Amino acid sequence: NAGVTQTPKFQVLKTGQSMTLQCAQDMNHNSMYWYRQDPGMGLRLIYYSASEGTTDKGEVPNGYNVSRLNKREFSLRLESAAPSQTSVYFCASSESDLRQPQHFGDGTRLSIL
Amino acid sequence: GQQLNQSPQSMFIQEGEDVSMNCTSSSIFNTWLWYKQDPGEGPVLLIALYKAGELTSNGRLTAQFGITRKDSFLNISASIPSDVGIYFCAGFTNDYKLSFGAGTTVTVRA
């Protein structure tokens, strides 16, 4: 089983460029999440989607947009990348809207120069 | 999110040892979660705790939801090399905001 699949695994951007991080899950989960992980800090929630057609802001949503394209896919977009957005981004999913991520992808390592 | 303090920040284990780590908060939590992250991978949910005083095991892992609802503990018994990684606690307050601790890094003692 693939679980949660994120693409790309690595990306380098220049300041001001735009980029969409893709995430897909094959577990028929209702809820999906985007987190960022920075050194010495816990994961911080950017956006989440409790179910298809709904999205909500998390703790650090500024500079990001999301799309819940269908039940399987939840994408994260950086419209104008900034060096402060250099991070490792994780997508996660859970069966229900417990806001409790159960399955994480392997992450996208994003560097913005 | 709420501030979660994980302790220790890092630890060395020797095969066969029992190890412990904990997580504390100044706020009351109604759910505690423990995750493990291996290098280059995403976190994996190990144990979820929903009630004060609850003690739950998953193989050699045991976690407890503190009576005060402001702390949680994770114990690993008879550690093995594959226990290395970063262990994260996470907790929910009543407003369903999940906060993560900064992690405890476990490495093998040379």
PDB file of C-alpha atoms in Angstrom:
ATOM      1  CA  ASN A   1       0.000   0.000   0.000  1.00  0.00           C
ATOM      2  CA  ALA A   2       1.308   3.434  -0.911  1.00  0.00           C
ATOM      3  CA  GLY A   3      -0.419   5.267   1.981  1.00  0.00           C
ATOM      4  CA  VAL A   4       0.341   8.983   1.641  1.00  0.00           C
ATOM      5  CA  THR A   5       2.421   9.977  -1.389  1.00  0.00           C
ATOM      6  CA  GLN A   6       4.074  13.362  -1.710  1.00  0.00           C
ATOM      7  CA  THR A   7       5.721  14.873  -4.762  1.00  0.00           C
ATOM      8  CA  PRO A   8       8.294  16.152  -5.302  1.00  0.00           C
ATOM      9  CA  LYS A   9      10.692  14.834  -2.642  1.00  0.00           C
ATOM     10  CA  PHE A  10      13.119  17.733  -3.095  1.00  0.00           C
ATOM     11  CA  GLN A  11      12.853  21.174  -4.650  1.00  0.00           C
ATOM     12  CA  VAL A  12      14.965  24.305  -4.820  1.00  0.00           C
ATOM     13  CA  LEU A  13      13.260  27.577  -5.677  1.00  0.00           C
ATOM     14  CA  LYS A  14      14.317  31.159  -6.093  1.00  0.00           C
ATOM     15  CA  THR A  15      12.624  33.852  -4.040  1.00  0.00           C
ATOM     16  CA  GLY A  16       9.406  34.907  -5.713  1.00  0.00           C
ATOM     17  CA  GLN A  17       8.845  31.697  -7.661  1.00  0.00           C
ATOM     18  CA  SER A  18       5.635  29.736  -7.249  1.00  0.00           C
ATOM     19  CA  MET A  19       5.294  26.044  -6.581  1.00  0.00           C
ATOM     20  CA  THR A  20       2.617  23.457  -5.848  1.00  0.00           C
ATOM     21  CA  LEU A  21       3.322  20.511  -3.566  1.00  0.00           C
ATOM     22  CA  GLN A  22       1.192  17.496  -4.349  1.00  0.00           C
ATOM     23  CA  CYS A  23      -0.232  14.954  -1.914  1.00  0.00           C
ATOM     24  CA  ALA A  24      -2.399  11.911  -2.510  1.00  0.00           C
ATOM     25  CA  GLN A  25      -3.670   9.199  -0.162  1.00  0.00           C
ATOM     26  CA  ASP A  26      -5.144   5.849  -1.116  1.00  0.00           C
ATOM     27  CA  MET A  27      -6.746   4.936   2.218  1.00  0.00           C
ATOM     28  CA  ASN A  28     -10.112   6.611   1.567  1.00  0.00           C
ATOM     29  CA  HIS A  29      -9.461   8.971   4.485  1.00  0.00           C
ATOM     30  CA  ASN A  30     -11.706  11.974   4.961  1.00  0.00           C
ATOM     31  CA  SER A  31      -9.246  14.375   6.573  1.00  0.00           C
ATOM     32  CA  MET A  32      -5.950  15.625   5.203  1.00  0.00           C
ATOM     33  CA  TYR A  33      -3.318  17.991   6.588  1.00  0.00           C
ATOM     34  CA  TRP A  34      -0.251  19.987   5.614  1.00  0.00           C
ATOM     35  CA  TYR A  35       2.510  20.542   8.188  1.00  0.00           C
ATOM     36  CA  ARG A  36       5.921  22.147   8.084  1.00  0.00           C
ATOM     37  CA  GLN A  37       8.863  20.932  10.133  1.00  0.00           C
ATOM     38  CA  ASP A  38      11.737  23.222  11.041  1.00  0.00           C
ATOM     39  CA  PRO A  39      14.897  22.316  12.993  1.00  0.00           C
ATOM     40  CA  GLY A  40      14.385  22.208  16.748  1.00  0.00           C
ATOM     41  CA  MET A  41      10.646  22.734  16.454  1.00  0.00           C
ATOM     42  CA  GLY A  42       7.668  20.477  16.391  1.00  0.00           C
ATOM     43  CA  LEU A  43       5.476  20.148  13.353  1.00  0.00           C
ATOM     44  CA  ARG A  44       3.243  23.130  12.751  1.00  0.00           C
ATOM     45  CA  LEU A  45      -0.082  22.889  10.966  1.00  0.00           C
ATOM     46  CA  ILE A  46      -0.411  25.035   7.857  1.00  0.00           C
ATOM     47  CA  TYR A  47      -3.860  24.011   6.593  1.00  0.00           C
ATOM     48  CA  TYR A  48      -6.174  21.091   6.980  1.00  0.00           C
ATOM     49  CA  SER A  49      -9.197  19.689   5.193  1.00  0.00           C
ATOM     50  CA  ALA A  50     -11.736  17.883   7.332  1.00  0.00           C
ATOM     51  CA  SER A  51     -13.519  16.485   4.312  1.00  0.00           C
ATOM     52  CA  GLU A  52     -13.717  16.867   0.556  1.00  0.00           C
ATOM     53  CA  GLY A  53     -14.708  20.416  -0.312  1.00  0.00           C
ATOM     54  CA  THR A  54     -13.634  22.023   2.955  1.00  0.00           C
ATOM     55  CA  THR A  55     -10.369  23.621   4.026  1.00  0.00           C
ATOM     56  CA  ASP A  56      -9.364  25.512   7.163  1.00  0.00           C
ATOM     57  CA  LYS A  57      -6.352  27.491   8.304  1.00  0.00           C
ATOM     58  CA  GLY A  58      -3.987  26.022  10.805  1.00  0.00           C
ATOM     59  CA  GLU A  59      -1.334  27.667  12.937  1.00  0.00           C
ATOM     60  CA  VAL A  60       0.880  29.115  10.158  1.00  0.00           C
ATOM     61  CA  PRO A  61      -1.198  29.646   6.975  1.00  0.00           C
ATOM     62  CA  ASN A  62       0.316  32.919   5.744  1.00  0.00           C
ATOM     63  CA  GLY A  63       1.983  32.627   2.343  1.00  0.00           C
ATOM     64  CA  TYR A  64       0.208  29.372   1.468  1.00  0.00           C
ATOM     65  CA  ASN A  65      -2.951  28.244  -0.271  1.00  0.00           C
ATOM     66  CA  VAL A  66      -4.468  24.792  -0.500  1.00  0.00           C
ATOM     67  CA  SER A  67      -6.863  22.872  -2.720  1.00  0.00           C
ATOM     68  CA  ARG A  68      -8.749  19.727  -1.800  1.00  0.00           C
ATOM     69  CA  LEU A  69      -9.145  18.556  -5.357  1.00  0.00           C
ATOM     70  CA  ASN A  70     -11.061  15.403  -4.438  1.00  0.00           C
ATOM     71  CA  LYS A  71     -11.085  12.940  -1.573  1.00  0.00           C
ATOM     72  CA  ARG A  72      -7.645  11.596  -2.504  1.00  0.00           C
ATOM     73  CA  GLU A  73      -5.689  14.759  -3.234  1.00  0.00           C
ATOM     74  CA  PHE A  74      -4.726  17.819  -1.187  1.00  0.00           C
ATOM     75  CA  SER A  75      -2.238  20.260  -2.695  1.00  0.00           C
ATOM     76  CA  LEU A  76      -0.272  23.092  -1.093  1.00  0.00           C
ATOM     77  CA  ARG A  77       0.695  26.138  -3.125  1.00  0.00           C
ATOM     78  CA  LEU A  78       3.337  28.771  -2.479  1.00  0.00           C
ATOM     79  CA  GLU A  79       2.405  31.735  -4.662  1.00  0.00           C
ATOM     80  CA  SER A  80       5.574  33.758  -4.091  1.00  0.00           C
ATOM     81  CA  ALA A  81       8.204  31.740  -2.252  1.00  0.00           C
ATOM     82  CA  ALA A  82      10.249  33.406   0.504  1.00  0.00           C
ATOM     83  CA  PRO A  83      13.423  32.131   2.240  1.00  0.00           C
ATOM     84  CA  SER A  84      11.404  31.797   5.483  1.00  0.00           C
ATOM     85  CA  GLN A  85       9.433  29.048   3.776  1.00  0.00           C
ATOM     86  CA  THR A  86      12.504  26.832   3.513  1.00  0.00           C
ATOM     87  CA  SER A  87      11.380  23.770   5.422  1.00  0.00           C
ATOM     88  CA  VAL A  88      10.360  20.144   5.203  1.00  0.00           C
ATOM     89  CA  TYR A  89       6.680  19.848   4.347  1.00  0.00           C
ATOM     90  CA  PHE A  90       4.595  16.867   5.391  1.00  0.00           C
ATOM     91  CA  CYS A  91       1.178  15.856   4.211  1.00  0.00           C
ATOM     92  CA  ALA A  92      -0.902  13.618   6.459  1.00  0.00           C
ATOM     93  CA  SER A  93      -4.308  12.007   6.530  1.00  0.00           C
ATOM     94  CA  SER A  94      -6.750  10.542   9.026  1.00  0.00           C
ATOM     95  CA  GLU A  95      -9.917   8.548   8.829  1.00  0.00           C
ATOM     96  CA  SER A  96     -12.142  11.109  10.496  1.00  0.00           C
ATOM     97  CA  ASP A  97     -12.153  14.717  11.505  1.00  0.00           C
ATOM     98  CA  LEU A  98     -10.386  14.177  14.798  1.00  0.00           C
ATOM     99  CA  ARG A  99      -7.658  16.555  13.670  1.00  0.00           C
ATOM    100  CA  GLN A 100      -5.407  13.706  14.651  1.00  0.00           C
ATOM    101  CA  PRO A 101      -3.070  12.847  11.751  1.00  0.00           C
ATOM    102  CA  GLN A 102      -2.558   9.100  11.516  1.00  0.00           C
ATOM    103  CA  HIS A 103      -0.483   8.635   8.384  1.00  0.00           C
ATOM    104  CA  PHE A 104       2.216  10.934   7.102  1.00  0.00           C
ATOM    105  CA  GLY A 105       3.976  11.088   3.759  1.00  0.00           C
ATOM    106  CA  ASP A 106       7.758  11.046   3.565  1.00  0.00           C
ATOM    107  CA  GLY A 107       7.987  14.811   3.154  1.00  0.00           C
ATOM    108  CA  THR A 108       9.061  17.387   0.598  1.00  0.00           C
ATOM    109  CA  ARG A 109      12.337  19.144   1.313  1.00  0.00           C
ATOM    110  CA  LEU A 110      12.012  22.674  -0.007  1.00  0.00           C
ATOM    111  CA  SER A 111      14.826  25.218  -0.162  1.00  0.00           C
ATOM    112  CA  ILE A 112      14.234  28.794  -1.199  1.00  0.00           C
ATOM    113  CA  LEU A 113      17.246  30.840  -2.160  1.00  0.00           C
TER     114      LEU A 113
ATOM    115  CA  GLY B   1      -0.342  26.286  19.462  1.00  0.00           C
ATOM    116  CA  GLN B   2       0.321  25.517  23.083  1.00  0.00           C
ATOM    117  CA  GLN B   3       3.895  25.143  24.277  1.00  0.00           C
ATOM    118  CA  LEU B   4       4.911  21.531  24.798  1.00  0.00           C
ATOM    119  CA  ASN B   5       8.226  20.798  26.467  1.00  0.00           C
ATOM    120  CA  GLN B   6       9.809  17.472  25.645  1.00  0.00           C
ATOM    121  CA  SER B   7      12.551  16.055  27.778  1.00  0.00           C
ATOM    122  CA  PRO B   8      15.261  15.069  27.246  1.00  0.00           C
ATOM    123  CA  GLN B   9      16.118  16.747  23.939  1.00  0.00           C
ATOM    124  CA  SER B  10      18.367  13.813  23.092  1.00  0.00           C
ATOM    125  CA  MET B  11      19.447  10.551  24.596  1.00  0.00           C
ATOM    126  CA  PHE B  12      21.762   7.673  23.904  1.00  0.00           C
ATOM    127  CA  ILE B  13      20.593   4.136  24.284  1.00  0.00           C
ATOM    128  CA  GLN B  14      22.400   0.876  24.680  1.00  0.00           C
ATOM    129  CA  GLU B  15      20.758  -2.244  23.383  1.00  0.00           C
ATOM    130  CA  GLY B  16      18.678  -3.851  26.103  1.00  0.00           C
ATOM    131  CA  GLU B  17      18.197  -0.696  28.163  1.00  0.00           C
ATOM    132  CA  ASP B  18      14.846   0.714  29.225  1.00  0.00           C
ATOM    133  CA  VAL B  19      14.463   4.394  28.322  1.00  0.00           C
ATOM    134  CA  SER B  20      11.957   7.069  29.240  1.00  0.00           C
ATOM    135  CA  MET B  21      10.977  10.444  27.915  1.00  0.00           C
ATOM    136  CA  ASN B  22       8.266  12.874  28.821  1.00  0.00           C
ATOM    137  CA  CYS B  23       6.252  15.800  27.637  1.00  0.00           C
ATOM    138  CA  THR B  24       4.825  18.598  29.768  1.00  0.00           C
ATOM    139  CA  SER B  25       2.545  21.533  29.169  1.00  0.00           C
ATOM    140  CA  SER B  26       1.255  24.480  31.136  1.00  0.00           C
ATOM    141  CA  SER B  27      -2.216  23.803  29.688  1.00  0.00           C
ATOM    142  CA  ILE B  28      -4.583  20.928  30.200  1.00  0.00           C
ATOM    143  CA  PHE B  29      -4.763  18.507  27.292  1.00  0.00           C
ATOM    144  CA  ASN B  30      -7.567  16.091  26.521  1.00  0.00           C
ATOM    145  CA  THR B  31      -5.589  13.867  24.147  1.00  0.00           C
ATOM    146  CA  TRP B  32      -1.930  12.909  23.998  1.00  0.00           C
ATOM    147  CA  LEU B  33      -0.267  11.355  20.958  1.00  0.00           C
ATOM    148  CA  TRP B  34       3.206   9.887  20.520  1.00  0.00           C
ATOM    149  CA  TYR B  35       4.908   9.657  17.114  1.00  0.00           C
ATOM    150  CA  LYS B  36       8.239   8.309  15.900  1.00  0.00           C
ATOM    151  CA  GLN B  37      10.122   9.696  12.924  1.00  0.00           C
ATOM    152  CA  ASP B  38      12.893   7.799  11.161  1.00  0.00           C
ATOM    153  CA  PRO B  39      15.458   9.738   9.088  1.00  0.00           C
ATOM    154  CA  GLY B  40      14.049  10.813   5.728  1.00  0.00           C
ATOM    155  CA  GLU B  41      10.539   9.671   6.560  1.00  0.00           C
ATOM    156  CA  GLY B  42       7.359  11.099   7.973  1.00  0.00           C
ATOM    157  CA  PRO B  43       6.237  10.556  11.574  1.00  0.00           C
ATOM    158  CA  VAL B  44       4.365   7.386  12.445  1.00  0.00           C
ATOM    159  CA  LEU B  45       1.659   7.396  15.102  1.00  0.00           C
ATOM    160  CA  LEU B  46       2.686   5.028  17.919  1.00  0.00           C
ATOM    161  CA  ILE B  47       0.188   5.520  20.702  1.00  0.00           C
ATOM    162  CA  ALA B  48      -2.889   7.675  21.360  1.00  0.00           C
ATOM    163  CA  LEU B  49      -4.137   8.434  24.891  1.00  0.00           C
ATOM    164  CA  TYR B  50      -7.578   9.854  25.601  1.00  0.00           C
ATOM    165  CA  LYS B  51      -8.144   9.711  29.356  1.00  0.00           C
ATOM    166  CA  ALA B  52      -6.242  11.010  32.377  1.00  0.00           C
ATOM    167  CA  GLY B  53      -4.373   8.155  34.027  1.00  0.00           C
ATOM    168  CA  GLU B  54      -4.628   5.952  30.950  1.00  0.00           C
ATOM    169  CA  LEU B  55      -1.718   3.567  30.379  1.00  0.00           C
ATOM    170  CA  THR B  56      -1.428   2.099  26.893  1.00  0.00           C
ATOM    171  CA  SER B  57       1.121  -0.266  25.365  1.00  0.00           C
ATOM    172  CA  ASN B  58       2.189  -0.963  21.812  1.00  0.00           C
ATOM    173  CA  GLY B  59       4.715  -3.779  21.847  1.00  0.00           C
ATOM    174  CA  ARG B  60       7.734  -2.620  23.865  1.00  0.00           C
ATOM    175  CA  LEU B  61       6.354   0.913  24.069  1.00  0.00           C
ATOM    176  CA  THR B  62       4.220   2.097  26.953  1.00  0.00           C
ATOM    177  CA  ALA B  63       2.739   5.566  27.283  1.00  0.00           C
ATOM    178  CA  GLN B  64       0.801   7.197  30.085  1.00  0.00           C
ATOM    179  CA  PHE B  65      -1.571  10.151  30.197  1.00  0.00           C
ATOM    180  CA  GLY B  66      -0.661  12.053  33.355  1.00  0.00           C
ATOM    181  CA  ILE B  67      -3.241  12.486  36.096  1.00  0.00           C
ATOM    182  CA  THR B  68      -2.891  16.267  36.000  1.00  0.00           C
ATOM    183  CA  ARG B  69      -3.603  16.154  32.226  1.00  0.00           C
ATOM    184  CA  LYS B  70      -0.570  18.347  31.728  1.00  0.00           C
ATOM    185  CA  ASP B  71       1.970  15.641  31.006  1.00  0.00           C
ATOM    186  CA  SER B  72       2.597  12.334  29.316  1.00  0.00           C
ATOM    187  CA  PHE B  73       5.359   9.742  29.442  1.00  0.00           C
ATOM    188  CA  LEU B  74       6.718   7.271  26.915  1.00  0.00           C
ATOM    189  CA  ASN B  75       8.796   4.275  27.944  1.00  0.00           C
ATOM    190  CA  ILE B  76      10.700   1.931  25.658  1.00  0.00           C
ATOM    191  CA  SER B  77      11.646  -1.369  27.226  1.00  0.00           C
ATOM    192  CA  ALA B  78      14.592  -3.539  26.168  1.00  0.00           C
ATOM    193  CA  SER B  79      15.656  -1.108  23.459  1.00  0.00           C
ATOM    194  CA  ILE B  80      16.961  -2.379  20.123  1.00  0.00           C
ATOM    195  CA  PRO B  81      18.939  -0.553  17.407  1.00  0.00           C
ATOM    196  CA  SER B  82      15.845   0.190  15.322  1.00  0.00           C
ATOM    197  CA  ASP B  83      14.429   2.263  18.186  1.00  0.00           C
ATOM    198  CA  VAL B  84      16.683   5.133  17.101  1.00  0.00           C
ATOM    199  CA  GLY B  85      14.851   8.106  15.665  1.00  0.00           C
ATOM    200  CA  ILE B  86      13.012  11.187  16.836  1.00  0.00           C
ATOM    201  CA  TYR B  87      10.046  10.766  19.152  1.00  0.00           C
ATOM    202  CA  PHE B  88       7.422  13.494  19.179  1.00  0.00           C
ATOM    203  CA  CYS B  89       4.638  14.083  21.619  1.00  0.00           C
ATOM    204  CA  ALA B  90       1.552  15.977  20.536  1.00  0.00           C
ATOM    205  CA  GLY B  91      -1.490  17.073  22.414  1.00  0.00           C
ATOM    206  CA  PHE B  92      -4.961  18.444  21.911  1.00  0.00           C
ATOM    207  CA  THR B  93      -6.567  21.149  23.964  1.00  0.00           C
ATOM    208  CA  ASN B  94     -10.338  21.515  24.100  1.00  0.00           C
ATOM    209  CA  ASP B  95     -10.353  23.699  20.999  1.00  0.00           C
ATOM    210  CA  TYR B  96      -8.956  20.814  18.954  1.00  0.00           C
ATOM    211  CA  LYS B  97      -5.671  22.505  18.189  1.00  0.00           C
ATOM    212  CA  LEU B  98      -2.905  19.933  17.991  1.00  0.00           C
ATOM    213  CA  SER B  99       0.492  21.066  19.249  1.00  0.00           C
ATOM    214  CA  PHE B 100       3.725  19.123  18.763  1.00  0.00           C
ATOM    215  CA  GLY B 101       6.747  19.009  21.017  1.00  0.00           C
ATOM    216  CA  ALA B 102      10.206  19.619  19.539  1.00  0.00           C
ATOM    217  CA  GLY B 103      11.121  15.951  19.794  1.00  0.00           C
ATOM    218  CA  THR B 104      13.498  13.656  21.654  1.00  0.00           C
ATOM    219  CA  THR B 105      16.305  12.335  19.465  1.00  0.00           C
ATOM    220  CA  VAL B 106      17.322   8.783  20.356  1.00  0.00           C
ATOM    221  CA  THR B 107      20.666   7.481  19.118  1.00  0.00           C
ATOM    222  CA  VAL B 108      22.709   4.384  19.835  1.00  0.00           C
ATOM    223  CA  ARG B 109      25.592   4.731  22.280  1.00  0.00           C
ATOM    224  CA  ALA B 110      28.827   3.787  20.551  1.00  0.00           C
TER     225      ALA B 110
END
